[in-house]
PDB file of C-alpha atoms in Angstrom:
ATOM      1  CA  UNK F   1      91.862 106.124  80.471  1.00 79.00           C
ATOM      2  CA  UNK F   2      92.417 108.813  83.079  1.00 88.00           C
ATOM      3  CA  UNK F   3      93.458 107.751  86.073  1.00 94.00           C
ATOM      4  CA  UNK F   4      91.267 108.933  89.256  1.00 95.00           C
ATOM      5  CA  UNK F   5      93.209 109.837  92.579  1.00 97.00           C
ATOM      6  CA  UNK F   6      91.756 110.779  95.995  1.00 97.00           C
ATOM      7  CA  UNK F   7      93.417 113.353  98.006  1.00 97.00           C
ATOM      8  CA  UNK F   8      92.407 113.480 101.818  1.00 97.00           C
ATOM      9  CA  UNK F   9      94.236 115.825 103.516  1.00 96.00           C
ATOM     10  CA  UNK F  10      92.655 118.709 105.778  1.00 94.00           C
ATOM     11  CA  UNK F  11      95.125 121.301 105.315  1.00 93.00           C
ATOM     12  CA  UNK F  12      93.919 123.810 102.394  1.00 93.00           C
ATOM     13  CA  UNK F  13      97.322 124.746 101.205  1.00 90.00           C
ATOM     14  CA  UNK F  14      99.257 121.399 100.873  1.00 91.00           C
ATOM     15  CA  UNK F  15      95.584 120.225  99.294  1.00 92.00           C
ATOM     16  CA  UNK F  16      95.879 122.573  96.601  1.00 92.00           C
ATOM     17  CA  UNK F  17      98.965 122.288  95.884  1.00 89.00           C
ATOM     18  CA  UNK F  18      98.280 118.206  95.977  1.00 92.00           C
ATOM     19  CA  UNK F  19      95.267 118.647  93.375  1.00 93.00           C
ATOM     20  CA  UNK F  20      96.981 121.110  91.642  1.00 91.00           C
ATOM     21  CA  UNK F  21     100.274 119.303  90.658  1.00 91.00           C
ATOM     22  CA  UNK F  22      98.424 116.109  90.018  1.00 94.00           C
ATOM     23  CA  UNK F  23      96.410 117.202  87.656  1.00 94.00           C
ATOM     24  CA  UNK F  24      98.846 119.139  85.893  1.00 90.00           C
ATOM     25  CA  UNK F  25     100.213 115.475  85.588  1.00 90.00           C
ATOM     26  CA  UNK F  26      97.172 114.509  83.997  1.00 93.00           C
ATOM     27  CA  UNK F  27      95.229 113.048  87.285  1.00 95.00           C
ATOM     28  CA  UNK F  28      91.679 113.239  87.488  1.00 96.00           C
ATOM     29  CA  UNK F  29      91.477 114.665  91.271  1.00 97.00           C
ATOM     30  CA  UNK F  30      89.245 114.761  93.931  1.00 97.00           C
ATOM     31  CA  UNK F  31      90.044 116.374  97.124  1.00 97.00           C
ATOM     32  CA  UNK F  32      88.233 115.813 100.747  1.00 97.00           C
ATOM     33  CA  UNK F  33      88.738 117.897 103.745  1.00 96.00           C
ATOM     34  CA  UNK F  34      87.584 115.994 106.335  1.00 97.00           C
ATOM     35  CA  UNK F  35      87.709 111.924 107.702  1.00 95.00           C
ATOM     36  CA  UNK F  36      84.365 111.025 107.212  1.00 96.00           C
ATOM     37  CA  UNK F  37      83.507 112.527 104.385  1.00 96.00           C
ATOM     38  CA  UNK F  38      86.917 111.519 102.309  1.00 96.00           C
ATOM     39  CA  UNK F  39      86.340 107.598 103.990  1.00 96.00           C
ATOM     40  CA  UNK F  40      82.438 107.418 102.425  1.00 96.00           C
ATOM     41  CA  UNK F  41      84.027 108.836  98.877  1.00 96.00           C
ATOM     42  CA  UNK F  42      86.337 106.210  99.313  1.00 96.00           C
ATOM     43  CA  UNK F  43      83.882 103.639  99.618  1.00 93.00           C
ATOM     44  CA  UNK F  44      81.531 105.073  97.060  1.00 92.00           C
ATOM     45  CA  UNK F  45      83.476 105.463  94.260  1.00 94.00           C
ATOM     46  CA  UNK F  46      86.315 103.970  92.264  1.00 93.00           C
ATOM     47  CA  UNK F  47      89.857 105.412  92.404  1.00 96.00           C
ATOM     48  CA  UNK F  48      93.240 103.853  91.376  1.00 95.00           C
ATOM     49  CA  UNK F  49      94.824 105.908  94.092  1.00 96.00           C
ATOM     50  CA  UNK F  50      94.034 107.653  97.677  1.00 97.00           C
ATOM     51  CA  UNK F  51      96.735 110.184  98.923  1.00 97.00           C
ATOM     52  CA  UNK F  52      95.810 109.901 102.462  1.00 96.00           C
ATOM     53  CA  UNK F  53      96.843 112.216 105.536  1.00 94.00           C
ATOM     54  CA  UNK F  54      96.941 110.792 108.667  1.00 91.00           C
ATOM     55  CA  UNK F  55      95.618 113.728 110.897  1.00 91.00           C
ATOM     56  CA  UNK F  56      91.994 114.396 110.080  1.00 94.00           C
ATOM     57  CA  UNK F  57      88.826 115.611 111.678  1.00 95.00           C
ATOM     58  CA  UNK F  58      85.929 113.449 112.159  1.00 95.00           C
ATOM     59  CA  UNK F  59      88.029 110.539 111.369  1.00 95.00           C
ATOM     60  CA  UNK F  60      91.952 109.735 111.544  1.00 93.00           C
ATOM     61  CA  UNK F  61      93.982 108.072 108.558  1.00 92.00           C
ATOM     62  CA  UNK F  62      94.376 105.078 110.599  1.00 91.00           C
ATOM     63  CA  UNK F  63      90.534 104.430 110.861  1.00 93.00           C
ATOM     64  CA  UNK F  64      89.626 104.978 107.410  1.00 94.00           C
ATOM     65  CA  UNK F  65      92.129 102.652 106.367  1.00 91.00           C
ATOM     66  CA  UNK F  66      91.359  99.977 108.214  1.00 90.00           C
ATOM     67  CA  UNK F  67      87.851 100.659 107.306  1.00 92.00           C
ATOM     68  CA  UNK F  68      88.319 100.248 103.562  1.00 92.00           C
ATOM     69  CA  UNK F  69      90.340  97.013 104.122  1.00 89.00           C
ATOM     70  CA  UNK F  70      88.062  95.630 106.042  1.00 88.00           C
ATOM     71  CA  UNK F  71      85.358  96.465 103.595  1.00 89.00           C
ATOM     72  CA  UNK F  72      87.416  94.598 101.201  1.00 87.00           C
ATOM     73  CA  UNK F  73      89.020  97.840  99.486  1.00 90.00           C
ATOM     74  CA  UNK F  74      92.031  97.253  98.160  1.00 89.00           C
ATOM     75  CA  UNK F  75      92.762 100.999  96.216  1.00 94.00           C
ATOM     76  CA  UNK F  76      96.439 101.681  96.608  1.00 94.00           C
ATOM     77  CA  UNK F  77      96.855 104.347  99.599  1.00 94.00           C
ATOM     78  CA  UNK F  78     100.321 106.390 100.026  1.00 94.00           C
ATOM     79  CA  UNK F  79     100.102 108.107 103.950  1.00 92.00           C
ATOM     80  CA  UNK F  80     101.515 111.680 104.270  1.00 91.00           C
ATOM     81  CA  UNK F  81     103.227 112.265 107.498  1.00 85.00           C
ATOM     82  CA  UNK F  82     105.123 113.967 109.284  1.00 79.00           C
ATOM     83  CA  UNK F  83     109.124 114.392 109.415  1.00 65.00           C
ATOM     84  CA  UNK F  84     110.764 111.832 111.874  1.00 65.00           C
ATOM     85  CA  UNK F  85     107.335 110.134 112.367  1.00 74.00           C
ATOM     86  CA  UNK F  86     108.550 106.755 112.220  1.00 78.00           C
ATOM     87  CA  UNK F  87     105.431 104.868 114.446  1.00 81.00           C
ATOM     88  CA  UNK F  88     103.162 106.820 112.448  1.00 81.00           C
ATOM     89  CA  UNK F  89     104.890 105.303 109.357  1.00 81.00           C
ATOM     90  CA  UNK F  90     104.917 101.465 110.495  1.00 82.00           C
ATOM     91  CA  UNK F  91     100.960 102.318 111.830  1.00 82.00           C
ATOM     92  CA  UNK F  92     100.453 103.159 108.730  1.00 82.00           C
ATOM     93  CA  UNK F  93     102.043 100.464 106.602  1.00 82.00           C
ATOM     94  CA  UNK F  94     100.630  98.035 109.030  1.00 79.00           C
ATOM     95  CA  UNK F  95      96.655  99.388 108.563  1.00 79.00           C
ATOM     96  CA  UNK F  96      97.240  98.372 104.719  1.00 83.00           C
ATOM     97  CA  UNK F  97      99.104 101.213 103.475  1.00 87.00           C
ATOM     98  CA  UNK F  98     101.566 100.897 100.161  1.00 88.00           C
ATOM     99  CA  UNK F  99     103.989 103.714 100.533  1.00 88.00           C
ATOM    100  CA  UNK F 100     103.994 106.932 102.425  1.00 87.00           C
ATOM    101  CA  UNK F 101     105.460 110.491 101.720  1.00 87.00           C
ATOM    102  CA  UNK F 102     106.725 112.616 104.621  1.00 84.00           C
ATOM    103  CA  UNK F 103     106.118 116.504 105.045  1.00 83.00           C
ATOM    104  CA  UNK F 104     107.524 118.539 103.621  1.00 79.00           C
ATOM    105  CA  UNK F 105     108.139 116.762 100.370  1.00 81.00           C
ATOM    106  CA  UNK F 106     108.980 118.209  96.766  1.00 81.00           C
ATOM    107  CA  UNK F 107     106.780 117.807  93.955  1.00 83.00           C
ATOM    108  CA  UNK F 108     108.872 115.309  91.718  1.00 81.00           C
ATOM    109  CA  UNK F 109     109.176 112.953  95.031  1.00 82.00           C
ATOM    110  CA  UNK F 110     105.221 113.387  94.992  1.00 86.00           C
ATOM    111  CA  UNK F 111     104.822 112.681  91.569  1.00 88.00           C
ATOM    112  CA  UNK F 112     106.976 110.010  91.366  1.00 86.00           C
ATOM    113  CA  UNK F 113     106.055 108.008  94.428  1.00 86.00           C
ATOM    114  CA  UNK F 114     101.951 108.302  92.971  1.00 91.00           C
ATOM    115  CA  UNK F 115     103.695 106.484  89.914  1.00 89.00           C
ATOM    116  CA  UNK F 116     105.149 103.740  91.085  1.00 86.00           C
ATOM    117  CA  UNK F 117     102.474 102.699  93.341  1.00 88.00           C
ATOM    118  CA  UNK F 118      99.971 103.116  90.581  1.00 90.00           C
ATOM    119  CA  UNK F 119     102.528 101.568  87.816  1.00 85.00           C
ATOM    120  CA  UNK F 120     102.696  98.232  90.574  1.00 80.00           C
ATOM    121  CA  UNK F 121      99.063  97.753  91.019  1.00 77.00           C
ATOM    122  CA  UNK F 122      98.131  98.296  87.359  1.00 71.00           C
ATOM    123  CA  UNK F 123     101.179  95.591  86.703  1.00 61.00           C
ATOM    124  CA  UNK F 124     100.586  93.476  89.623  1.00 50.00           C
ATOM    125  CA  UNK F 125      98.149  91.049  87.862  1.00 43.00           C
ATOM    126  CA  UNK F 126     100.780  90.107  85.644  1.00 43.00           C
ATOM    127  CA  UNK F 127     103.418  89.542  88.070  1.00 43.00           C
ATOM    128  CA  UNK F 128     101.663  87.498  90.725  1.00 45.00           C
ATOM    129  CA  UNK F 129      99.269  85.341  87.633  1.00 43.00           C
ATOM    130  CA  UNK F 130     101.544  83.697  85.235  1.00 43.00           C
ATOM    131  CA  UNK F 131      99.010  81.213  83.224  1.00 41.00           C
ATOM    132  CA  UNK F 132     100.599  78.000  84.126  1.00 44.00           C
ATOM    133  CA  UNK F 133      99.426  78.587  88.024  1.00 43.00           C
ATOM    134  CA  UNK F 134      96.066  80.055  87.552  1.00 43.00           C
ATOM    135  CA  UNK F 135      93.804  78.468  89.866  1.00 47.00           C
ATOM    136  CA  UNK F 136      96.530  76.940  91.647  1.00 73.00           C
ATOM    137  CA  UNK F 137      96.764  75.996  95.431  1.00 87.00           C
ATOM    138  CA  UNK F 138     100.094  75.956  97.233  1.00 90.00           C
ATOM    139  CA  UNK F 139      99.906  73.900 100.281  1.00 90.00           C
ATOM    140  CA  UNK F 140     102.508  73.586 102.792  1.00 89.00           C
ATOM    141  CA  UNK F 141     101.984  71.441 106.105  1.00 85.00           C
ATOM    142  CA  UNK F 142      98.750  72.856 107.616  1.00 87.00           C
ATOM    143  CA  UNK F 143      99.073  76.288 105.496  1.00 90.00           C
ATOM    144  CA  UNK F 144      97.059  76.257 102.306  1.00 92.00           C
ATOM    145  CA  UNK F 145      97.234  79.354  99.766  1.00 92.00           C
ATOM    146  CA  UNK F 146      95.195  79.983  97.261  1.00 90.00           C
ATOM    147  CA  UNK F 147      96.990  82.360  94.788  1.00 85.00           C
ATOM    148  CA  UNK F 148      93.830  83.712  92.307  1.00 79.00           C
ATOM    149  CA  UNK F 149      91.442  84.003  95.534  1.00 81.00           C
ATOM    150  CA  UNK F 150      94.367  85.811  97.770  1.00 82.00           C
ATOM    151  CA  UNK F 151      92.892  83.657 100.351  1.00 89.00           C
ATOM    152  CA  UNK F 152      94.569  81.544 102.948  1.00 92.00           C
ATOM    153  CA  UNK F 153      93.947  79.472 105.370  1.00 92.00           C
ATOM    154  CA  UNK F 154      96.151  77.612 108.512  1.00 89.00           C
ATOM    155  CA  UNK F 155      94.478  74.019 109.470  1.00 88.00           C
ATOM    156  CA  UNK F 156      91.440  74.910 107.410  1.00 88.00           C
ATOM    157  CA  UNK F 157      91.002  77.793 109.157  1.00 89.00           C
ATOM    158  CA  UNK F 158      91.109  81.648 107.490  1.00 91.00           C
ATOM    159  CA  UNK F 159      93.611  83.725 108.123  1.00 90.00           C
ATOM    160  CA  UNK F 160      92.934  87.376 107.020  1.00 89.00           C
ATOM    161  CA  UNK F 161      95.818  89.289 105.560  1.00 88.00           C
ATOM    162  CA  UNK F 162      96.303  92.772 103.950  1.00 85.00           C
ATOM    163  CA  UNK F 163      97.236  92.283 100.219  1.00 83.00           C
ATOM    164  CA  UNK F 164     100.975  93.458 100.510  1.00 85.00           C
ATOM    165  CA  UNK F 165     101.247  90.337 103.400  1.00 89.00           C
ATOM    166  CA  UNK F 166      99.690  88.215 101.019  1.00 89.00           C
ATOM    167  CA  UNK F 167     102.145  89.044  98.467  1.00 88.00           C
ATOM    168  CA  UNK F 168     104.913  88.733 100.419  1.00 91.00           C
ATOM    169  CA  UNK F 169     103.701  85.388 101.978  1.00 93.00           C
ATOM    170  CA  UNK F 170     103.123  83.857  98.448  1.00 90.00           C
ATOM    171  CA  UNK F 171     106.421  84.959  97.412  1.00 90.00           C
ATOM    172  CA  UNK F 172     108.284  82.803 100.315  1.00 92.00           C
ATOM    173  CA  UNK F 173     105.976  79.959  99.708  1.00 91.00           C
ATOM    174  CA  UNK F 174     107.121  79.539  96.035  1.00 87.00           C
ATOM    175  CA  UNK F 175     110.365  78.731  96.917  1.00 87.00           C
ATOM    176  CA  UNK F 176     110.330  77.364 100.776  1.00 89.00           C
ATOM    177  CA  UNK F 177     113.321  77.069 102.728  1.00 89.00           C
ATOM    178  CA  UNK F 178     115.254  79.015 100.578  1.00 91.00           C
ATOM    179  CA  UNK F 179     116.439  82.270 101.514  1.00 92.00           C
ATOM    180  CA  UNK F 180     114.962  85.508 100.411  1.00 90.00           C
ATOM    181  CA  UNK F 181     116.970  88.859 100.476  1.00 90.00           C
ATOM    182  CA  UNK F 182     115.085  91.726 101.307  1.00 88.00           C
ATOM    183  CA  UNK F 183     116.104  92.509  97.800  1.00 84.00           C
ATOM    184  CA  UNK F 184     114.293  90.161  95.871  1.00 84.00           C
ATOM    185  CA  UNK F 185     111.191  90.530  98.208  1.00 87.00           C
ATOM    186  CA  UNK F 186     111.036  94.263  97.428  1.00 83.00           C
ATOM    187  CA  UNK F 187     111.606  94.204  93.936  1.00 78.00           C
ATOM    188  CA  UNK F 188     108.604  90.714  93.510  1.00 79.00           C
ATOM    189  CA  UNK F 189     106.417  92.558  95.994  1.00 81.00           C
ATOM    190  CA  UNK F 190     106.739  96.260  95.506  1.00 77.00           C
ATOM    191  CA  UNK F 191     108.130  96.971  92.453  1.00 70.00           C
ATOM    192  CA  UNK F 192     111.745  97.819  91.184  1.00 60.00           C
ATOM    193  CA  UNK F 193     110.847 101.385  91.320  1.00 60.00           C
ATOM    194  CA  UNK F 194     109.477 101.370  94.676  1.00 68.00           C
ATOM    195  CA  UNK F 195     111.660 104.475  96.832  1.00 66.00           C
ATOM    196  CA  UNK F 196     110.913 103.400 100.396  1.00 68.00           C
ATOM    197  CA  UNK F 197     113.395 101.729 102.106  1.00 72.00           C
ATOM    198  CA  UNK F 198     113.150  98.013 102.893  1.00 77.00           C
ATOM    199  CA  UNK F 199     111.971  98.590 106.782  1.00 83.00           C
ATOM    200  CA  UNK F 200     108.323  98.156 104.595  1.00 86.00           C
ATOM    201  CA  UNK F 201     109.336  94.669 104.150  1.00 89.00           C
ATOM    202  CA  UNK F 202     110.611  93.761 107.657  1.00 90.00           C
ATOM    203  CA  UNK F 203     107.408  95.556 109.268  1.00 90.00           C
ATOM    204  CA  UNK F 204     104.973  93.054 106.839  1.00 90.00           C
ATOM    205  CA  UNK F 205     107.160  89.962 107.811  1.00 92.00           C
ATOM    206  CA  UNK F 206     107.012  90.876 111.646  1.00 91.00           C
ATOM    207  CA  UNK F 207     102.895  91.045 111.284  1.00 89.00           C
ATOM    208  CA  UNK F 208     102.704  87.547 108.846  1.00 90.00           C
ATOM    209  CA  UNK F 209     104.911  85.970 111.428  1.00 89.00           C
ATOM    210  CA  UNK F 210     102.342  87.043 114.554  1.00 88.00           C
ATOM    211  CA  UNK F 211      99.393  85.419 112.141  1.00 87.00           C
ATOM    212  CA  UNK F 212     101.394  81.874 111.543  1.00 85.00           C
ATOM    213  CA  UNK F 213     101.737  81.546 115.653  1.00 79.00           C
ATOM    214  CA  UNK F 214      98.481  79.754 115.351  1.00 70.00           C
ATOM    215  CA  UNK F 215     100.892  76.597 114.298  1.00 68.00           C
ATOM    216  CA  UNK F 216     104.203  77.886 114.349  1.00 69.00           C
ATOM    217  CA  UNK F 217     105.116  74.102 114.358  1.00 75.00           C
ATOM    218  CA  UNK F 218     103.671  73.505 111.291  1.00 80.00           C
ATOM    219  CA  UNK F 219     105.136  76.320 109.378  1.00 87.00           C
ATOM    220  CA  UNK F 220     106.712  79.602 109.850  1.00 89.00           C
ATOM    221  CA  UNK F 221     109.244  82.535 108.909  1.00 92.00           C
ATOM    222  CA  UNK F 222     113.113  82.529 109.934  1.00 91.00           C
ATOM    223  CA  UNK F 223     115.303  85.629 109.943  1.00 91.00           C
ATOM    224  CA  UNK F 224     118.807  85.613 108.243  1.00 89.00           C
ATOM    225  CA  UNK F 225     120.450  88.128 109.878  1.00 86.00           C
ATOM    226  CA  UNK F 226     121.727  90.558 107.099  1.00 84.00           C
ATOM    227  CA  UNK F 227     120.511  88.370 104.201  1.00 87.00           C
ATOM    228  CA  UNK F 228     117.132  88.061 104.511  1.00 91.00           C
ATOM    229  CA  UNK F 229     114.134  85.559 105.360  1.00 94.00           C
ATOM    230  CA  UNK F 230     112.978  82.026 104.670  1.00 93.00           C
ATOM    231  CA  UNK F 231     109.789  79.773 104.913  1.00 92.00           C
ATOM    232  CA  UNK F 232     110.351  76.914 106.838  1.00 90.00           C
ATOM    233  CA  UNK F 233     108.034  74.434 106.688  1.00 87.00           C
ATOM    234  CA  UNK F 234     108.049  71.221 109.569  1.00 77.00           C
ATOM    235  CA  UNK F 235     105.921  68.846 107.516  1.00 53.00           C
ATOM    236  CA  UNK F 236     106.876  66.729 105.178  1.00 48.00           C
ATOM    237  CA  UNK F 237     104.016  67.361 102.799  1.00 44.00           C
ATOM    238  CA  UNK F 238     104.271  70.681 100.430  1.00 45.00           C
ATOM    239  CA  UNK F 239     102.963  70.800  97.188  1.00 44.00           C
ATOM    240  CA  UNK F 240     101.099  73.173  94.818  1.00 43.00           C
ATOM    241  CA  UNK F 241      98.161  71.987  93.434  1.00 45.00           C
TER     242      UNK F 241
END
């Protein structure tokens, strides 16, 4: 089946040459000039991809992003930005984003960066579900996930997390108190494949750790400085269900 990508990106000529490569690749493409307008197609309809710019009239990158998470859309989105933009890069990651390209960019880093996010979401069910822990809860102390729901919750109560800190949370929580290099959590999370450097992973870590201060006594994330990270958990109790 064809895969469908959204391009959102205001400036004619880079959108052209976006739609134009892409579907030379095989891509079914469809191409929106303007916030608003590329947010509500994003809502609308199904896509295994949006190619998102960050700069838009009507609406900015940032908003629609958070819009479609918060409307429980969880299409894969790479940002475009700009050289040397790195806020606009952890922004972006932050609002739910899975990768980002910078300007000006060649057309194999384009095309391969659209594959490897789409080869990790189409592959993603199989990584995170093995059989033996479908339906499964893990709890540790007060925190409680629930793997097959991507839900979680911190003494009973929700915590909302973007699917790439979900990921990265039930990674650590497989194997608490044992040391994760940035390494491994790139490769489980994003995929072996996956170009961007591991910042992505430190940025994710630094926003799950600001949701677990609710009981940061109960359970939380340590830094090994130049290894990687750990989930510690205070309680005694930690099992998966």
């Amino acid at each position: 089946m064809t895969q469908r990508l959204l391009v959102i990106e205001d400036e004619p000529t880079l959108s052209r040459l976006l739609s134009y490569n892409l579907t030379n690749e095989g891509y079914e493409v469809i191409v929106e000039d303007h916030g608003q307008i590329g947010y509500e197609t994003a809502l609308r309809q199904d896509f295994d991809l949006i190619l998102l710019d960050l700069m838009l009239p009507g609406m900015s990158g940032f908003e629609i992003m958070s819009k479609l998470r918060s409307e429980g859309v969880k299409t894969p989105v790479i940002i475009l930005t700009a050289k040397n933009a790195e806020e606009e890069v952890v922004q972006g990651l932050k609002s739910g984003a899975d990768d980002y390209i910078t300007k000006p960019f060649g057309v194999a880093e384009l095309l391969a960066r659209v594959a490897a996010v789409l080869r990790r979401s189409t592959g993603k069910e199989e990584r995170e579900k093995p059989a033996e822990q479908d339906n499964s809860q893990i709890v540790l102390g007060a925190l409680t996930i629930y793997p097959e729901k991507y839900e979680v919750t911190l003494n009973g109560e929700p915590i909302t997390l973007r699917p790439k800190e979900f990921e990265v949370l039930l990674y650590l929580a497989r194997k608490p108190g044992v040391v994760m290099t940035r390494d491994d959590l790139m490769n489980a999370v994003w995929g072996f494949d996956y170009i961007g450097g591991q910042r992505t992973v430190d940025v994710h870590v630094s926003s799950l750790r600001k949701k677990l201060e609710l009981d940061p006594q109960s359970v939380h994330i340590d830094s090994i400085r130049g290894v990687g990270y750990k989930l510690v958990v205070n309680k005694k109790q930690a099992s998966i269900m």
